[in-house]
Short mmCIF file of C-alpha atoms in Angstrom, two decimals:
data_model
loop_
_atom_site.label_atom_id
_atom_site.label_comp_id
_atom_site.label_asym_id
_atom_site.label_seq_id
_atom_site.Cartn_x
_atom_site.Cartn_y
_atom_site.Cartn_z
CA MET A 1 -17.57 9.03 -28.42
CA ASP A 2 -16.96 7.06 -25.42
CA ASP A 3 -15.43 9.02 -21.83
CA LEU A 4 -12.08 7.70 -22.81
CA ASP A 5 -12.14 8.93 -26.54
CA LEU A 6 -13.30 12.24 -25.19
CA ASP A 7 -10.50 12.23 -22.40
CA ARG A 8 -8.20 11.14 -25.34
CA GLU A 9 -9.02 13.68 -27.63
CA LEU A 10 -8.91 16.81 -25.10
CA GLY A 11 -5.67 15.57 -24.20
CA LEU A 12 -6.93 14.94 -20.82
CA ASP A 13 -4.93 11.15 -20.56
CA LEU A 14 -6.37 10.90 -16.50
CA ILE A 15 -5.32 8.14 -14.81
CA PRO A 16 -7.50 6.72 -12.99
CA ALA A 17 -9.79 6.80 -16.04
CA PRO A 18 -12.84 8.45 -14.82
CA VAL A 19 -16.46 7.48 -14.99
CA SER A 20 -17.71 10.45 -16.75
CA VAL A 21 -16.10 13.18 -18.81
CA ARG A 22 -17.91 15.50 -20.67
CA GLU A 23 -17.35 19.16 -22.87
CA VAL A 24 -18.65 22.54 -21.41
CA PRO A 25 -19.33 24.98 -23.61
CA PRO A 26 -18.03 27.29 -24.52
CA SER A 27 -14.93 25.12 -25.83
CA GLY A 28 -11.35 26.51 -25.09
CA ARG A 29 -9.31 26.58 -21.74
CA TYR A 30 -10.16 28.25 -18.10
CA VAL A 31 -6.47 29.95 -17.18
CA LEU A 32 -5.57 30.38 -13.58
CA ASP A 33 -2.94 32.97 -12.69
CA GLU A 34 -1.99 35.38 -9.74
CA GLU A 35 -5.60 36.45 -9.21
CA THR A 36 -7.22 33.12 -8.79
CA ARG A 37 -8.40 32.58 -5.26
CA VAL A 38 -9.72 29.56 -3.50
CA GLU A 39 -12.84 29.27 -1.79
CA ALA A 40 -12.52 26.68 0.73
CA ARG A 41 -16.11 25.68 2.12
CA PRO A 42 -16.71 23.77 5.09
CA GLY A 43 -14.97 20.86 5.18
CA THR A 44 -12.46 21.20 2.58
CA GLU A 45 -9.96 23.31 4.53
CA GLY A 46 -7.55 20.39 4.63
CA VAL A 47 -7.70 20.16 0.34
CA ALA A 48 -7.19 23.85 -0.08
CA ARG A 49 -3.86 23.43 2.19
CA TRP A 50 -2.76 20.75 0.31
CA LEU A 51 -3.45 22.61 -3.02
CA ARG A 52 -1.55 25.72 -1.71
CA ALA A 53 1.62 23.20 -0.71
CA THR A 54 1.70 21.06 -3.77
CA VAL A 55 0.07 22.67 -6.63
CA GLY A 56 0.79 26.31 -5.63
CA ALA A 57 4.53 25.48 -5.20
CA ALA A 58 4.56 23.96 -8.97
CA THR A 59 3.02 26.76 -10.39
CA GLY A 60 4.00 29.44 -8.54
CA LEU A 61 0.50 30.87 -7.81
CA PRO A 62 -0.23 31.96 -4.43
CA LEU A 63 -3.82 30.22 -4.49
CA ALA A 64 -5.19 32.91 -1.74
CA PRO A 65 -8.00 32.46 0.15
CA GLY A 66 -11.30 34.30 -1.44
CA ASP A 67 -14.77 34.10 -3.23
CA ASP A 68 -14.12 36.38 -6.04
CA ASP A 69 -16.85 35.20 -8.58
CA ASP A 70 -14.99 35.75 -11.72
CA ASN A 71 -11.58 34.16 -11.02
CA ARG A 72 -11.77 31.45 -8.36
CA ILE A 73 -11.23 27.73 -7.68
CA VAL A 74 -14.40 26.45 -5.42
CA LEU A 75 -14.15 23.74 -2.94
CA ALA A 76 -17.27 22.08 -1.52
CA VAL A 77 -18.54 18.65 -0.28
CA ASP A 78 -22.20 18.22 -1.50
CA PRO A 79 -23.95 16.02 0.34
CA ALA A 80 -26.38 15.02 -2.58
CA LEU A 81 -23.60 14.09 -4.45
CA GLY A 82 -22.39 11.90 -1.60
CA ARG A 83 -25.62 10.09 -1.56
CA ARG A 84 -25.26 9.29 -5.35
CA LEU A 85 -21.38 8.69 -5.31
CA GLY A 86 -20.35 7.83 -2.13
CA PRO A 87 -17.97 10.06 0.14
CA GLU A 88 -15.39 9.91 -2.14
CA GLY A 89 -17.23 10.69 -5.43
CA TYR A 90 -16.43 14.00 -6.73
CA ARG A 91 -17.10 16.34 -9.78
CA VAL A 92 -15.05 18.86 -11.45
CA VAL A 93 -16.37 21.25 -13.22
CA VAL A 94 -14.61 23.97 -15.13
CA ASP A 95 -16.39 26.76 -17.17
CA GLY A 96 -16.24 29.95 -18.03
CA HIS A 97 -16.88 31.42 -14.51
CA ALA A 98 -15.02 29.09 -11.99
CA VAL A 99 -13.39 25.59 -11.56
CA ARG A 100 -15.55 24.01 -9.24
CA VAL A 101 -14.49 20.74 -7.08
CA ASP A 102 -17.21 19.17 -5.42
CA GLY A 103 -16.90 15.98 -3.66
CA GLY A 104 -19.29 13.52 -1.59
CA GLY A 105 -17.37 14.09 1.20
CA PRO A 106 -13.80 15.73 1.76
CA ALA A 107 -11.86 12.52 0.59
CA GLY A 108 -13.95 13.11 -2.88
CA VAL A 109 -13.08 16.75 -2.72
CA PHE A 110 -9.48 15.50 -2.45
CA TRP A 111 -9.89 13.00 -5.16
CA GLY A 112 -11.08 15.93 -7.11
CA ALA A 113 -8.29 18.12 -6.60
CA GLN A 114 -6.12 15.24 -7.52
CA THR A 115 -7.82 15.26 -10.91
CA LEU A 116 -7.53 19.00 -11.11
CA ARG A 117 -3.81 18.45 -10.68
CA GLN A 118 -3.61 16.31 -13.50
CA LEU A 119 -5.72 18.68 -15.69
CA LEU A 120 -2.80 21.32 -14.92
CA GLY A 121 -0.33 19.16 -17.04
CA PRO A 122 2.98 17.35 -15.46
CA ALA A 123 4.78 20.66 -14.66
CA ALA A 124 2.35 20.59 -11.87
CA PHE A 125 3.43 18.07 -10.17
CA ARG A 126 6.76 19.21 -9.84
CA ARG A 127 8.10 21.15 -6.57
CA ALA A 128 8.86 24.50 -7.59
CA PRO A 129 8.15 26.34 -11.16
CA ILE A 130 10.28 25.70 -13.92
CA GLY A 131 9.80 28.48 -15.65
CA ALA A 132 8.34 32.31 -16.48
CA ARG A 133 4.55 31.55 -17.01
CA THR A 134 1.58 33.85 -16.37
CA GLY A 135 -1.39 31.59 -16.87
CA TRP A 136 -2.08 27.79 -16.05
CA GLY A 137 -4.93 26.71 -18.64
CA ILE A 138 -7.64 24.17 -17.93
CA PRO A 139 -9.67 22.38 -20.36
CA MET A 140 -13.62 23.09 -20.20
CA VAL A 141 -14.61 19.85 -18.90
CA ALA A 142 -17.00 18.58 -16.63
CA ILE A 143 -15.85 15.29 -14.88
CA GLU A 144 -17.66 13.00 -12.85
CA ASP A 145 -16.09 10.22 -10.95
CA ALA A 146 -16.13 7.71 -8.15
CA PRO A 147 -14.11 4.68 -7.21
CA ARG A 148 -15.35 1.06 -7.56
CA PHE A 149 -13.79 -0.41 -4.17
CA GLY A 150 -13.37 1.40 -0.85
CA TRP A 151 -9.72 -0.55 -0.14
CA ARG A 152 -7.15 0.35 -2.68
CA GLY A 153 -4.39 -0.26 -0.92
CA VAL A 154 -0.30 -0.74 -1.08
CA LEU A 155 1.78 -2.83 1.17
CA LEU A 156 5.11 -1.22 2.11
CA ASP A 157 7.40 -3.72 3.88
CA VAL A 158 9.82 -1.72 5.65
CA ALA A 159 11.11 -4.57 7.96
CA ARG A 160 13.31 -6.18 5.50
CA HIS A 161 14.73 -3.30 4.20
CA PHE A 162 13.92 -0.04 6.05
CA LEU A 163 12.55 2.92 4.34
CA PRO A 164 13.47 6.52 6.43
CA LYS A 165 10.54 8.37 7.28
CA ASP A 166 11.03 10.66 4.53
CA GLY A 167 10.76 7.89 2.04
CA VAL A 168 7.44 6.91 3.71
CA LEU A 169 6.16 9.89 3.41
CA ARG A 170 6.97 10.41 -0.25
CA TYR A 171 4.95 6.89 -0.82
CA LEU A 172 2.41 8.45 0.74
CA ASP A 173 2.06 11.16 -1.93
CA LEU A 174 2.60 9.03 -4.83
CA LEU A 175 -0.39 7.13 -3.35
CA ALA A 176 -2.42 9.78 -3.17
CA ALA A 177 -1.54 11.14 -6.63
CA HIS A 178 -3.21 7.66 -7.94
CA LYS A 179 -5.88 7.93 -5.60
CA LEU A 180 -4.98 4.89 -3.70
CA ASN A 181 -6.51 5.29 -0.24
CA VAL A 182 -4.45 2.59 2.37
CA LEU A 183 -0.94 2.20 3.50
CA HIS A 184 -0.21 -1.13 4.77
CA LEU A 185 3.12 -0.80 6.67
CA HIS A 186 4.61 -4.22 7.21
CA LEU A 187 6.50 -3.02 10.59
CA THR A 188 7.89 -6.44 12.13
CA ASP A 189 9.87 -9.25 10.65
CA ASP A 190 12.01 -11.81 11.38
CA GLN A 191 14.98 -9.16 9.58
CA GLY A 192 14.14 -6.45 11.96
CA TRP A 193 11.39 -4.51 14.73
CA ARG A 194 10.81 -0.81 13.15
CA MET A 195 8.62 0.58 15.98
CA GLU A 196 9.11 1.92 19.13
CA ILE A 197 7.55 0.32 21.71
CA HIS A 198 8.20 2.32 24.99
CA ARG A 199 7.46 -0.37 27.62
CA TYR A 200 10.08 -2.59 25.62
CA PRO A 201 13.01 -0.55 24.08
CA GLU A 202 15.03 -3.71 23.38
CA LEU A 203 12.95 -4.59 20.60
CA THR A 204 14.88 -1.43 18.71
CA ARG A 205 17.56 -1.38 20.58
CA THR A 206 18.44 -5.10 19.31
CA GLY A 207 15.71 -5.61 17.20
CA SER A 208 15.92 -2.60 14.77
CA TRP A 209 19.17 -3.90 12.87
CA ARG A 210 20.99 -6.79 11.27
CA ALA A 211 24.98 -7.28 11.17
CA ARG A 212 24.81 -7.98 7.33
CA THR A 213 22.19 -8.60 5.02
CA LYS A 214 21.85 -11.64 2.06
CA LEU A 215 22.48 -10.03 -1.68
CA GLY A 216 19.56 -11.24 -3.78
CA HIS A 217 17.85 -14.17 -3.32
CA ARG A 218 18.31 -16.71 -0.14
CA ALA A 219 20.21 -19.27 -2.75
CA SER A 220 22.83 -16.20 -3.31
CA PRO A 221 26.48 -16.73 -2.51
CA LEU A 222 26.73 -12.79 -2.13
CA TRP A 223 26.38 -10.51 1.18
CA ASP A 224 26.46 -6.79 1.96
CA GLU A 225 28.54 -6.80 5.06
CA ARG A 226 27.41 -3.83 6.26
CA PRO A 227 24.71 -3.66 9.19
CA HIS A 228 21.50 -2.60 8.33
CA GLY A 229 18.52 -1.15 10.08
CA GLY A 230 16.36 1.76 11.53
CA TYR A 231 13.22 2.26 13.16
CA TYR A 232 10.36 4.96 13.90
CA THR A 233 10.02 6.61 17.01
CA GLN A 234 6.12 7.23 18.04
CA ASP A 235 6.34 10.64 16.89
CA ASP A 236 7.63 9.79 13.63
CA LEU A 237 4.50 7.30 13.00
CA ARG A 238 2.20 9.72 14.45
CA GLU A 239 3.84 12.13 11.91
CA ILE A 240 3.15 9.51 8.79
CA VAL A 241 -0.35 9.02 10.03
CA ALA A 242 -1.32 12.84 10.35
CA TYR A 243 0.71 13.25 7.02
CA ALA A 244 -1.70 10.39 5.41
CA ALA A 245 -4.75 11.35 7.22
CA GLU A 246 -4.40 14.99 5.43
CA ARG A 247 -4.33 12.85 1.78
CA HIS A 248 -7.30 10.78 3.15
CA ILE A 249 -5.30 7.81 3.16
CA THR A 250 -5.59 5.08 6.25
CA VAL A 251 -2.63 3.90 7.61
CA VAL A 252 -2.57 0.09 8.70
CA PRO A 253 0.04 -1.32 11.07
CA GLU A 254 1.30 -4.83 10.90
CA ILE A 255 2.79 -6.74 13.74
CA ASP A 256 3.45 -10.24 12.52
CA LEU A 257 3.00 -13.05 14.83
CA PRO A 258 3.37 -15.97 15.80
CA GLY A 259 5.76 -16.67 13.49
CA HIS A 260 8.03 -13.88 11.06
CA SER A 261 9.22 -12.83 14.80
CA GLN A 262 12.87 -13.69 14.83
CA ALA A 263 13.79 -10.06 15.53
CA ALA A 264 11.63 -10.01 18.56
CA ILE A 265 12.84 -13.24 19.85
CA ALA A 266 16.48 -12.17 19.21
CA ALA A 267 15.67 -8.87 21.23
CA HIS A 268 13.62 -11.15 24.22
CA PRO A 269 14.68 -14.26 24.23
CA GLU A 270 12.07 -15.51 26.57
CA LEU A 271 9.28 -14.88 23.82
CA GLY A 272 10.92 -17.96 21.89
CA ASN A 273 10.58 -21.78 22.51
CA THR A 274 13.25 -22.16 25.18
CA ASP A 275 12.57 -26.00 25.68
CA VAL A 276 13.33 -26.31 22.09
CA VAL A 277 16.21 -23.92 20.94
CA ASP A 278 18.61 -21.92 22.49
CA THR A 279 16.53 -18.20 22.15
CA ALA A 280 19.63 -16.29 23.70
CA ALA A 281 21.89 -17.21 20.94
CA LEU A 282 19.66 -16.04 18.09
CA THR A 283 20.01 -12.68 16.56
CA VAL A 284 17.99 -10.75 13.88
CA TRP A 285 18.36 -13.19 10.90
CA ASP A 286 20.33 -11.84 8.02
CA THR A 287 18.61 -13.88 4.64
CA TRP A 288 15.66 -14.09 3.51
CA GLY A 289 12.90 -17.10 3.73
CA ILE A 290 10.82 -18.54 6.37
CA SER A 291 12.42 -18.68 9.92
CA PRO A 292 11.48 -21.67 12.21
CA ASN A 293 11.71 -19.53 14.96
CA VAL A 294 8.26 -18.60 16.01
CA LEU A 295 7.22 -17.44 19.14
CA ALA A 296 6.08 -19.71 22.30
CA PRO A 297 2.13 -20.14 23.08
CA THR A 298 2.78 -19.05 26.74
CA ASP A 299 0.59 -16.40 28.66
CA HIS A 300 4.07 -14.28 29.12
CA THR A 301 3.88 -13.91 25.07
CA LEU A 302 0.48 -13.11 24.77
CA ALA A 303 0.84 -10.32 27.50
CA PHE A 304 4.15 -8.97 25.81
CA TYR A 305 2.19 -8.68 22.33
CA GLU A 306 -1.08 -7.34 24.31
CA ASN A 307 1.34 -4.87 25.58
CA VAL A 308 3.15 -4.03 22.21
CA LEU A 309 -0.32 -3.53 20.67
CA ALA A 310 -1.85 -0.90 23.37
CA GLU A 311 1.34 1.12 21.98
CA VAL A 312 0.24 -0.06 18.49
CA LEU A 313 -3.42 1.37 19.00
CA ASP A 314 -2.02 4.71 20.60
CA VAL A 315 -0.45 5.75 17.40
CA PHE A 316 -2.43 4.52 14.74
CA PRO A 317 -6.25 5.38 14.94
CA SER A 318 -6.96 2.53 12.16
CA PRO A 319 -9.88 0.79 12.56
CA PHE A 320 -8.04 -2.34 11.31
CA VAL A 321 -4.85 -3.76 12.52
CA HIS A 322 -2.91 -6.36 10.88
CA ILE A 323 -1.62 -8.86 12.63
CA GLY A 324 -0.09 -11.30 9.88
CA GLY A 325 -0.57 -14.78 10.90
CA ASP A 326 1.12 -16.27 7.79
CA GLU A 327 4.06 -18.65 7.27
CA CYS A 328 4.37 -19.92 10.78
CA PRO A 329 6.46 -23.17 10.38
CA LYS A 330 5.28 -26.05 13.44
CA GLY A 331 8.37 -27.56 13.90
CA GLN A 332 8.86 -26.42 17.18
CA TRP A 333 5.95 -26.40 18.83
CA ARG A 334 5.94 -30.17 17.76
CA ALA A 335 8.72 -30.48 19.78
CA SER A 336 7.84 -28.18 22.58
CA PRO A 337 6.61 -29.63 26.14
CA THR A 338 5.22 -26.17 26.55
CA ALA A 339 3.05 -26.34 22.95
CA ARG A 340 1.84 -29.54 23.80
CA ALA A 341 0.56 -28.39 27.35
CA ARG A 342 -1.34 -25.66 25.81
CA MET A 343 -3.03 -27.69 23.23
CA ALA A 344 -4.17 -30.24 26.18
CA ALA A 345 -4.90 -27.54 28.51
CA GLU A 346 -6.93 -25.90 25.49
CA GLY A 347 -8.37 -28.74 24.00
CA LEU A 348 -6.59 -27.98 20.67
CA ALA A 349 -6.43 -30.66 18.21
CA ASP A 350 -2.83 -29.99 16.69
CA GLU A 351 -0.97 -27.38 15.77
CA ASP A 352 -3.21 -25.74 13.50
CA GLU A 353 -5.45 -25.21 15.77
CA LEU A 354 -2.57 -23.61 18.37
CA GLN A 355 -1.98 -20.94 15.48
CA SER A 356 -5.78 -20.36 15.11
CA TRP A 357 -5.61 -20.16 19.16
CA PHE A 358 -3.21 -17.30 18.76
CA ILE A 359 -5.12 -15.54 16.39
CA ARG A 360 -8.49 -15.82 18.09
CA HIS A 361 -6.65 -14.14 21.32
CA PHE A 362 -5.66 -11.36 19.57
CA ASP A 363 -9.05 -11.05 17.31
CA ARG A 364 -10.93 -11.12 20.56
CA TRP A 365 -8.66 -8.63 22.05
CA LEU A 366 -8.72 -5.73 19.42
CA ALA A 367 -12.37 -6.13 19.41
CA GLU A 368 -12.96 -5.39 22.58
CA ARG A 369 -11.00 -2.10 21.87
CA GLY A 370 -12.99 -1.49 19.10
CA ARG A 371 -10.46 -2.31 16.09
CA ARG A 372 -10.63 -4.94 13.44
CA MET A 373 -8.20 -7.40 13.23
CA VAL A 374 -6.69 -8.74 9.49
CA GLY A 375 -4.60 -11.35 8.77
CA TRP A 376 -2.93 -13.26 5.52
CA ASP A 377 -5.32 -16.02 4.43
CA GLU A 378 -3.23 -18.78 6.83
CA ILE A 379 -5.51 -17.31 9.40
CA LEU A 380 -8.05 -19.86 7.93
CA GLU A 381 -6.35 -23.17 8.92
CA GLY A 382 -7.72 -24.56 12.23
CA GLY A 383 -10.71 -22.62 11.99
CA LEU A 384 -11.41 -18.52 10.86
CA ALA A 385 -11.24 -16.06 13.47
CA GLU A 386 -14.74 -14.59 14.36
CA GLY A 387 -14.80 -10.99 12.81
CA ALA A 388 -11.64 -11.24 11.21
CA THR A 389 -10.65 -9.79 7.71
CA VAL A 390 -8.73 -11.94 5.28
CA SER A 391 -5.77 -10.59 3.16
CA SER A 392 -5.81 -12.96 0.52
CA TRP A 393 -2.24 -13.67 -0.89
CA ARG A 394 -1.78 -17.15 -1.90
CA GLY A 395 -3.87 -16.96 -4.69
CA TYR A 396 -7.78 -16.23 -4.76
CA ALA A 397 -8.82 -19.07 -2.97
CA GLY A 398 -8.51 -17.99 0.83
CA GLY A 399 -10.64 -14.91 -0.42
CA ILE A 400 -13.20 -16.71 -1.77
CA ALA A 401 -13.62 -19.06 1.02
CA ALA A 402 -13.90 -16.37 3.53
CA ALA A 403 -16.18 -14.40 1.42
CA ARG A 404 -18.37 -17.10 1.26
CA ALA A 405 -17.68 -17.62 5.20
CA GLY A 406 -19.44 -13.89 5.75
CA HIS A 407 -15.86 -12.56 6.25
CA ASP A 408 -14.54 -9.43 4.74
CA VAL A 409 -11.86 -10.07 2.10
CA VAL A 410 -8.72 -8.03 0.60
CA MET A 411 -7.36 -9.47 -2.44
CA CYS A 412 -3.97 -9.40 -2.57
CA PRO A 413 -3.18 -12.53 -4.47
CA GLU A 414 0.65 -13.34 -5.28
CA GLN A 415 0.32 -14.28 -8.80
CA GLN A 416 -1.11 -11.17 -9.64
CA VAL A 417 -0.04 -8.23 -7.57
CA TYR A 418 2.95 -8.73 -5.40
CA LEU A 419 5.45 -6.19 -7.43
CA ASP A 420 8.42 -7.62 -6.34
CA HIS A 421 8.31 -10.32 -9.21
CA ARG A 422 9.79 -9.62 -12.11
CA GLN A 423 8.37 -7.26 -15.06
CA ALA A 424 9.91 -8.95 -18.04
CA PRO A 425 11.40 -12.32 -18.59
CA GLY A 426 15.02 -10.67 -20.24
CA ALA A 427 18.11 -11.17 -18.35
CA ASP A 428 18.56 -7.48 -17.77
CA GLU A 429 15.71 -7.52 -15.65
CA PRO A 430 17.36 -6.71 -11.97
CA VAL A 431 17.11 -9.87 -9.43
CA PRO A 432 14.43 -11.42 -11.09
CA ILE A 433 11.89 -12.77 -8.05
CA GLY A 434 8.96 -15.17 -9.13
CA TYR A 435 6.53 -15.11 -12.23
CA VAL A 436 6.52 -12.45 -15.17
CA ARG A 437 4.09 -9.50 -14.44
CA THR A 438 3.82 -7.12 -16.95
CA LEU A 439 2.07 -3.69 -17.14
CA GLU A 440 -0.68 -5.37 -18.97
CA ASP A 441 -0.71 -8.30 -16.60
CA VAL A 442 -1.44 -6.20 -13.65
CA TYR A 443 -3.91 -3.91 -15.96
CA ARG A 444 -6.24 -7.11 -16.50
CA PHE A 445 -6.12 -8.07 -12.82
CA ASP A 446 -9.40 -8.25 -11.27
CA PRO A 447 -9.98 -8.59 -7.25
CA VAL A 448 -13.54 -10.19 -7.68
CA PRO A 449 -13.59 -13.89 -8.94
CA ALA A 450 -16.20 -14.58 -11.30
CA GLU A 451 -17.88 -17.55 -9.32
CA LEU A 452 -18.76 -15.44 -6.43
CA THR A 453 -22.26 -14.70 -6.10
CA GLU A 454 -23.25 -10.71 -5.28
CA THR A 455 -23.65 -10.99 -1.95
CA GLU A 456 -20.27 -13.01 -1.53
CA ALA A 457 -18.83 -10.30 -3.93
CA ALA A 458 -19.88 -7.68 -1.64
CA ARG A 459 -17.40 -8.96 1.38
CA ILE A 460 -14.59 -8.22 -1.29
CA LEU A 461 -13.67 -4.84 0.60
CA GLY A 462 -11.15 -4.13 -2.50
CA ALA A 463 -7.28 -5.16 -2.75
CA GLN A 464 -3.70 -4.54 -2.35
CA ALA A 465 -0.66 -4.48 -4.32
CA ASN A 466 2.52 -5.67 -2.01
CA LEU A 467 5.84 -4.72 -2.17
CA TRP A 468 7.86 -6.67 -0.29
CA THR A 469 11.32 -5.59 -0.05
CA GLU A 470 13.95 -8.46 -0.05
CA VAL A 471 15.69 -7.56 -3.42
CA MET A 472 14.55 -3.93 -2.50
CA GLU A 473 17.62 -2.12 -0.61
CA ASP A 474 16.39 1.25 -1.32
CA GLN A 475 13.97 4.08 -2.57
CA ARG A 476 15.49 3.82 -6.30
CA ARG A 477 14.47 -0.02 -6.30
CA LEU A 478 11.60 0.31 -4.83
CA ASP A 479 10.44 2.95 -7.50
CA TYR A 480 11.68 0.35 -10.07
CA GLN A 481 9.40 -2.58 -9.01
CA ALA A 482 6.56 -0.29 -8.06
CA PHE A 483 6.20 2.03 -11.12
CA PRO A 484 4.57 1.80 -13.49
CA ARG A 485 2.86 -1.38 -12.77
CA LEU A 486 1.27 0.63 -9.68
CA VAL A 487 -0.08 2.84 -11.69
CA ALA A 488 -1.95 0.16 -13.60
CA PHE A 489 -3.05 -1.23 -10.02
CA ALA A 490 -4.61 2.11 -9.00
CA GLU A 491 -6.82 1.94 -12.18
CA THR A 492 -7.96 -1.23 -11.81
CA VAL A 493 -9.22 -0.82 -8.17
CA TRP A 494 -10.97 2.90 -8.99
CA SER A 495 -12.43 2.80 -12.30
CA PRO A 496 -15.26 0.68 -13.41
CA LEU A 497 -13.46 -1.04 -16.06
CA PRO A 498 -14.83 -4.03 -18.46
CA ALA A 499 -14.04 -7.64 -17.73
CA PRO A 500 -10.16 -8.38 -17.83
CA ALA A 501 -10.03 -9.90 -21.14
CA ALA A 502 -12.20 -6.70 -22.75
CA ARG A 503 -10.07 -4.57 -21.43
CA ASP A 504 -7.97 -1.83 -23.74
CA HIS A 505 -4.41 -2.07 -22.50
CA PRO A 506 -3.72 0.14 -25.68
CA ALA A 507 -5.38 2.97 -24.84
CA PHE A 508 -4.53 2.79 -20.97
CA GLU A 509 -0.74 2.44 -22.43
CA ARG A 510 -1.60 5.74 -24.63
CA ARG A 511 -2.48 7.69 -21.67
CA MET A 512 0.67 6.61 -19.89
CA ALA A 513 2.86 7.85 -22.72
CA ALA A 514 1.51 11.30 -21.00
CA HIS A 515 1.74 10.11 -16.99
CA TYR A 516 5.16 8.93 -17.57
CA ALA A 517 5.73 12.65 -17.35
CA ARG A 518 3.92 13.24 -14.49
CA LEU A 519 6.54 10.53 -12.95
CA ASP A 520 8.88 12.51 -14.51
CA ALA A 521 8.06 15.33 -12.38
CA LEU A 522 7.76 13.64 -9.42
CA GLY A 523 11.05 12.26 -9.78
CA VAL A 524 10.12 8.46 -9.80
CA ASP A 525 12.65 6.04 -11.13
CA TYR A 526 10.20 3.81 -12.98
CA ARG A 527 11.15 0.98 -15.18
CA PRO A 528 11.00 2.57 -18.69
CA PRO A 529 8.68 0.69 -21.38
CA GLY A 530 11.65 -0.70 -23.30
CA GLY A 531 13.55 -2.15 -20.36
CA PRO A 532 15.94 -1.11 -17.42
CA HIS A 533 18.24 1.76 -17.50
CA PRO A 534 21.85 0.47 -17.03
CA TRP A 535 21.57 2.19 -13.08
CA GLN A 536 18.21 0.24 -12.90
CA ARG A 537 20.17 -3.65 -13.47
CA ARG A 538 22.03 -5.47 -10.88
CA PRO A 539 23.85 -8.05 -12.90
CA GLY A 540 25.62 -10.95 -11.06
CA VAL A 541 22.73 -10.83 -8.21
CA LEU A 542 20.73 -14.28 -8.12
CA GLY A 543 17.08 -13.98 -8.21
CA ARG A 544 14.70 -16.77 -8.23
CA PRO A 545 12.55 -16.67 -11.47
CA ILE A 546 9.66 -18.81 -11.84
CA GLU A 547 8.41 -19.88 -15.40
CA GLY A 548 5.39 -19.91 -17.16
CA ALA A 549 2.07 -18.22 -16.41
CA PRO A 550 1.20 -17.76 -12.64
CA PRO A 551 -1.70 -20.30 -12.09
CA ILE A 552 -5.09 -18.93 -11.06
CA VAL A 553 -5.56 -20.33 -7.35
#
């Protein structure tokens, strides 16, 4: 019997699937009750706080500190386990004496605690007890586990539609429940600037809201005439970062440049190509697509964004900082005497090299401050910036080229893991965007292209599922697009699955039947397996469906 069969036989239905599961004699269940203590050994104090705040709240058990030999949960960092499985590896052992959660590092202990929560059943995912219950039984098992990838990420686009701080904190809890460890926050775009910058208050005073919003795809005739906006203060973001760190999640900020910058130009017209367009007449963009209004290649623009990024670095301790670099139309630069003068002065052959000049400047600037730049795969155009990490979104090709050139890669191909794409071909699918990407399609995603050598494949840091919010106006729509597919994605980046075609999707669906109860307890408005609920539909709102199977590019 393999580990997944044993998982199913014992009724564990763990997601992501662990590396190893075995029964521990004697068979039966270990019961947590009012007397159960939590022994938090050095380095695990944060996990103990999380257990009391979440599992303790759901069960009503105090989980008080203590080291009662006969009734306790022991949390410990095990360096030997770390050497074997890495700092995120863990071991959970439930026997007749205690529940032991060991990790290769504090993060491993935390992921083991997440598995322990799953062993307690769906009710352990609620925020308060739902009935009188004196004990919580856990099967006698030993589980050993470690992630396949170190970057298991989700992009949350809060620029197109603002998600209030509480919604971001909620999503961090959802990521943690699925052992995902990177939140990429897309903070700026044409449609909104979401981070307070003390030196430039106009960025949020003007740039954080738009007068109205296109409903549906940009070809739709419909508008929401209500102003839309919002932003995070720096203290809000520090709170988000601290909340994430307690859950062993890194928050990677993105400040998009030189394209996707109309909100910044609306707030500070001098940042745009003033010798080509009347930038003072620009407003925060109210529709979707790619704005032609991009940053001017001037010393002032460089200094402005250096000042912005200095404040970003002060708030976000992430070793990685994302600067976008994607979808930058070159029309204004081609028409701009200022841009042509810059190209001549720098010895640049064309506008692609001018974009590369922008990117390389901030790559060097970040490197001098001990940070690593990440950019979308357009940063390959005009020459790859030294030291840059590539987010490969237009397919696998950019990631393959970057890995072969010795650069680190995060795989997030649009055709596979853009969760704004529709989940089914039916007419009831709300605001259908892009290709059909079913739960099974996402489950068969693999971040490592077969054509890479072992050395090249080692450059794949992991993968990321992206949630672009042009047609996700609130938390419920975000839930619908993310779940249950984000669950499948989480397994693909954590578990040692076979090749995509050999994966046992029916077995995954059987485990999902139990996991839907966990999502219900968490209050996630996911897409049901049979199709959307009536309130999840958006009849009459135009999308942009693409027919056929997505290409592997």
